[in-house]
């Protein structure tokens, strides 16, 4: 998950393929391949990454 708000995140989903329609309560659902592309192309070496011990929100 790449959180952009306390409860909303960008994340890949494998449990549905109903993209383009309302599906969650605020998260941006991405295909797993799109999430991988985002990680591979947007996050660069030395980008600060926060790891939480528990789920925010």
mmCIF file of N, CA and C in Angstrom:
data_model
loop_
_atom_site.group_PDB
_atom_site.id
_atom_site.type_symbol
_atom_site.label_atom_id
_atom_site.label_comp_id
_atom_site.label_asym_id
_atom_site.label_seq_id
_atom_site.Cartn_x
_atom_site.Cartn_y
_atom_site.Cartn_z
ATOM 1 N N UNK A 1 0.834 -1.175 0.000
ATOM 2 C CA UNK A 1 0.000 0.000 0.000
ATOM 3 C C UNK A 1 0.880 1.240 0.000
ATOM 4 N N UNK A 2 0.490 2.208 -0.795
ATOM 5 C CA UNK A 2 1.165 3.505 -0.815
ATOM 6 C C UNK A 2 0.129 4.524 -0.353
ATOM 7 N N UNK A 3 0.129 4.827 0.942
ATOM 8 C CA UNK A 3 -0.880 5.721 1.514
ATOM 9 C C UNK A 3 -0.648 7.156 1.070
ATOM 10 N N UNK A 4 -1.714 7.839 0.683
ATOM 11 C CA UNK A 4 -1.648 9.258 0.377
ATOM 12 C C UNK A 4 -2.540 10.048 1.313
ATOM 13 N N UNK A 5 -3.254 9.374 2.171
ATOM 14 C CA UNK A 5 -4.117 9.964 3.174
ATOM 15 C C UNK A 5 -4.135 8.973 4.331
ATOM 16 N N UNK A 6 -4.710 9.332 5.434
ATOM 17 C CA UNK A 6 -4.673 8.456 6.600
ATOM 18 C C UNK A 6 -5.315 7.104 6.324
ATOM 19 N N UNK A 7 -6.380 7.073 5.508
ATOM 20 C CA UNK A 7 -7.084 5.819 5.253
ATOM 21 C C UNK A 7 -7.087 5.392 3.795
ATOM 22 N N UNK A 8 -6.656 6.231 2.890
ATOM 23 C CA UNK A 8 -6.699 5.914 1.475
ATOM 24 C C UNK A 8 -5.302 5.630 0.946
ATOM 25 N N UNK A 9 -5.236 4.681 0.020
ATOM 26 C CA UNK A 9 -3.941 4.272 -0.508
ATOM 27 C C UNK A 9 -4.063 3.876 -1.971
ATOM 28 N N UNK A 10 -2.930 3.875 -2.632
ATOM 29 C CA UNK A 10 -2.805 3.227 -3.931
ATOM 30 C C UNK A 10 -2.356 1.808 -3.638
ATOM 31 N N UNK A 11 -3.011 0.829 -4.231
ATOM 32 C CA UNK A 11 -2.536 -0.538 -4.039
ATOM 33 C C UNK A 11 -3.053 -1.451 -5.131
ATOM 34 N N UNK A 12 -2.265 -2.461 -5.411
ATOM 35 C CA UNK A 12 -2.669 -3.464 -6.381
ATOM 36 C C UNK A 12 -3.719 -4.374 -5.785
ATOM 37 N N UNK A 13 -4.631 -4.829 -6.634
ATOM 38 C CA UNK A 13 -5.654 -5.779 -6.191
ATOM 39 C C UNK A 13 -5.682 -6.959 -7.147
ATOM 40 N N UNK A 14 -5.856 -8.130 -6.595
ATOM 41 C CA UNK A 14 -5.946 -9.351 -7.392
ATOM 42 C C UNK A 14 -7.325 -9.977 -7.280
ATOM 43 N N UNK A 15 -8.178 -9.447 -6.391
ATOM 44 C CA UNK A 15 -9.452 -10.088 -6.101
ATOM 45 C C UNK A 15 -10.611 -9.598 -6.967
ATOM 46 N N UNK A 16 -10.367 -8.636 -7.852
ATOM 47 C CA UNK A 16 -11.414 -8.239 -8.801
ATOM 48 C C UNK A 16 -10.763 -7.669 -10.054
ATOM 49 N N UNK A 17 -11.523 -7.602 -11.116
ATOM 50 C CA UNK A 17 -11.038 -6.981 -12.349
ATOM 51 C C UNK A 17 -12.064 -5.967 -12.861
ATOM 52 N N UNK A 18 -12.767 -5.344 -11.934
ATOM 53 C CA UNK A 18 -13.845 -4.414 -12.242
ATOM 54 C C UNK A 18 -13.337 -2.972 -12.182
ATOM 55 N N UNK A 19 -12.227 -2.702 -12.847
ATOM 56 C CA UNK A 19 -11.607 -1.381 -12.802
ATOM 57 C C UNK A 19 -12.440 -0.384 -13.596
ATOM 58 N N UNK A 20 -12.437 0.860 -13.136
ATOM 59 C CA UNK A 20 -13.206 1.905 -13.789
ATOM 60 C C UNK A 20 -14.561 2.147 -13.145
ATOM 61 N N UNK A 21 -14.865 1.395 -12.097
ATOM 62 C CA UNK A 21 -16.128 1.541 -11.372
ATOM 63 C C UNK A 21 -15.826 1.707 -9.892
ATOM 64 N N UNK A 22 -16.745 2.316 -9.152
ATOM 65 C CA UNK A 22 -16.577 2.437 -7.703
ATOM 66 C C UNK A 22 -16.486 1.047 -7.102
ATOM 67 N N UNK A 23 -15.452 0.832 -6.298
ATOM 68 C CA UNK A 23 -15.249 -0.498 -5.735
ATOM 69 C C UNK A 23 -14.817 -0.438 -4.280
ATOM 70 N N UNK A 24 -14.205 0.654 -3.868
ATOM 71 C CA UNK A 24 -13.700 0.729 -2.497
ATOM 72 C C UNK A 24 -14.258 1.974 -1.816
ATOM 73 N N UNK A 25 -13.825 2.204 -0.595
ATOM 74 C CA UNK A 25 -14.272 3.362 0.176
ATOM 75 C C UNK A 25 -13.276 4.506 0.108
ATOM 76 N N UNK A 26 -12.441 4.534 -0.900
ATOM 77 C CA UNK A 26 -11.511 5.640 -1.060
ATOM 78 C C UNK A 26 -10.156 5.257 -1.620
ATOM 79 N N UNK A 27 -9.783 3.994 -1.523
ATOM 80 C CA UNK A 27 -8.501 3.575 -2.076
ATOM 81 C C UNK A 27 -8.550 3.597 -3.599
ATOM 82 N N UNK A 28 -7.386 3.723 -4.191
ATOM 83 C CA UNK A 28 -7.262 3.634 -5.639
ATOM 84 C C UNK A 28 -6.773 2.230 -5.947
ATOM 85 N N UNK A 29 -7.661 1.408 -6.500
ATOM 86 C CA UNK A 29 -7.315 0.030 -6.845
ATOM 87 C C UNK A 29 -6.576 0.011 -8.174
ATOM 88 N N UNK A 30 -5.450 -0.667 -8.211
ATOM 89 C CA UNK A 30 -4.646 -0.810 -9.420
ATOM 90 C C UNK A 30 -4.506 -2.284 -9.746
ATOM 91 N N UNK A 31 -4.327 -2.586 -11.033
ATOM 92 C CA UNK A 31 -3.966 -3.960 -11.355
ATOM 93 C C UNK A 31 -2.612 -4.218 -10.706
ATOM 94 N N UNK A 32 -2.298 -5.457 -10.463
ATOM 95 C CA UNK A 32 -1.010 -5.785 -9.853
ATOM 96 C C UNK A 32 0.126 -5.313 -10.761
ATOM 97 N N UNK A 33 -0.037 -5.477 -12.073
ATOM 98 C CA UNK A 33 1.020 -5.042 -12.992
ATOM 99 C C UNK A 33 1.162 -3.520 -12.998
ATOM 100 N N UNK A 34 0.065 -2.773 -12.881
ATOM 101 C CA UNK A 34 0.159 -1.312 -12.797
ATOM 102 C C UNK A 34 0.804 -0.874 -11.489
ATOM 103 N N UNK A 35 0.505 -1.555 -10.390
ATOM 104 C CA UNK A 35 1.134 -1.237 -9.105
ATOM 105 C C UNK A 35 2.638 -1.487 -9.177
ATOM 106 N N UNK A 36 3.028 -2.581 -9.828
ATOM 107 C CA UNK A 36 4.454 -2.880 -9.994
ATOM 108 C C UNK A 36 5.129 -1.806 -10.843
ATOM 109 N N UNK A 37 4.468 -1.387 -11.937
ATOM 110 C CA UNK A 37 5.036 -0.343 -12.789
ATOM 111 C C UNK A 37 5.237 0.938 -11.984
ATOM 112 N N UNK A 38 4.235 1.306 -11.193
ATOM 113 C CA UNK A 38 4.326 2.514 -10.381
ATOM 114 C C UNK A 38 5.511 2.427 -9.430
ATOM 115 N N UNK A 39 5.654 1.305 -8.771
ATOM 116 C CA UNK A 39 6.768 1.109 -7.832
ATOM 117 C C UNK A 39 8.106 1.155 -8.559
ATOM 118 N N UNK A 40 8.191 0.460 -9.702
ATOM 119 C CA UNK A 40 9.452 0.390 -10.446
ATOM 120 C C UNK A 40 9.849 1.722 -11.075
ATOM 121 N N UNK A 41 8.889 2.562 -11.435
ATOM 122 C CA UNK A 41 9.181 3.769 -12.198
ATOM 123 C C UNK A 41 9.023 5.071 -11.421
ATOM 124 N N UNK A 42 8.346 5.047 -10.316
ATOM 125 C CA UNK A 42 8.109 6.269 -9.555
ATOM 126 C C UNK A 42 9.004 6.335 -8.325
ATOM 127 N N UNK A 43 9.213 5.211 -7.692
ATOM 128 C CA UNK A 43 10.044 5.157 -6.493
ATOM 129 C C UNK A 43 11.481 4.906 -6.932
ATOM 130 N N UNK A 44 12.366 5.815 -6.571
ATOM 131 C CA UNK A 44 13.761 5.685 -6.970
ATOM 132 C C UNK A 44 14.623 5.332 -5.763
ATOM 133 N N UNK A 45 15.834 4.975 -6.034
ATOM 134 C CA UNK A 45 16.790 4.677 -4.979
ATOM 135 C C UNK A 45 16.876 5.871 -4.036
ATOM 136 N N UNK A 46 16.902 5.615 -2.760
ATOM 137 C CA UNK A 46 16.965 6.615 -1.693
ATOM 138 C C UNK A 46 15.644 7.324 -1.425
ATOM 139 N N UNK A 47 14.543 6.840 -2.019
ATOM 140 C CA UNK A 47 13.226 7.375 -1.686
ATOM 141 C C UNK A 47 12.873 6.918 -0.280
ATOM 142 N N UNK A 48 12.422 7.835 0.549
ATOM 143 C CA UNK A 48 12.044 7.485 1.912
ATOM 144 C C UNK A 48 10.771 6.639 1.887
ATOM 145 N N UNK A 49 10.818 5.518 2.552
ATOM 146 C CA UNK A 49 9.679 4.606 2.647
ATOM 147 C C UNK A 49 9.364 4.420 4.120
ATOM 148 N N UNK A 50 8.118 4.611 4.487
ATOM 149 C CA UNK A 50 7.688 4.431 5.870
ATOM 150 C C UNK A 50 7.031 3.068 6.012
ATOM 151 N N UNK A 51 7.438 2.334 7.015
ATOM 152 C CA UNK A 51 6.856 1.029 7.305
ATOM 153 C C UNK A 51 6.171 1.139 8.658
ATOM 154 N N UNK A 52 4.880 0.842 8.677
ATOM 155 C CA UNK A 52 4.092 0.940 9.902
ATOM 156 C C UNK A 52 3.908 -0.438 10.506
ATOM 157 N N UNK A 53 3.946 -0.487 11.818
ATOM 158 C CA UNK A 53 3.750 -1.745 12.523
ATOM 159 C C UNK A 53 2.291 -2.181 12.484
ATOM 160 N N UNK A 54 1.392 -1.244 12.284
ATOM 161 C CA UNK A 54 -0.023 -1.576 12.179
ATOM 162 C C UNK A 54 -0.647 -0.722 11.091
ATOM 163 N N UNK A 55 -1.790 -1.137 10.618
ATOM 164 C CA UNK A 55 -2.458 -0.449 9.524
ATOM 165 C C UNK A 55 -2.922 0.942 9.962
ATOM 166 N N UNK A 56 -2.532 2.009 9.227
ATOM 167 C CA UNK A 56 -3.026 3.339 9.568
ATOM 168 C C UNK A 56 -4.546 3.401 9.462
ATOM 169 N N UNK A 57 -5.148 4.274 10.247
ATOM 170 C CA UNK A 57 -6.603 4.451 10.196
ATOM 171 C C UNK A 57 -7.257 3.539 11.141
#
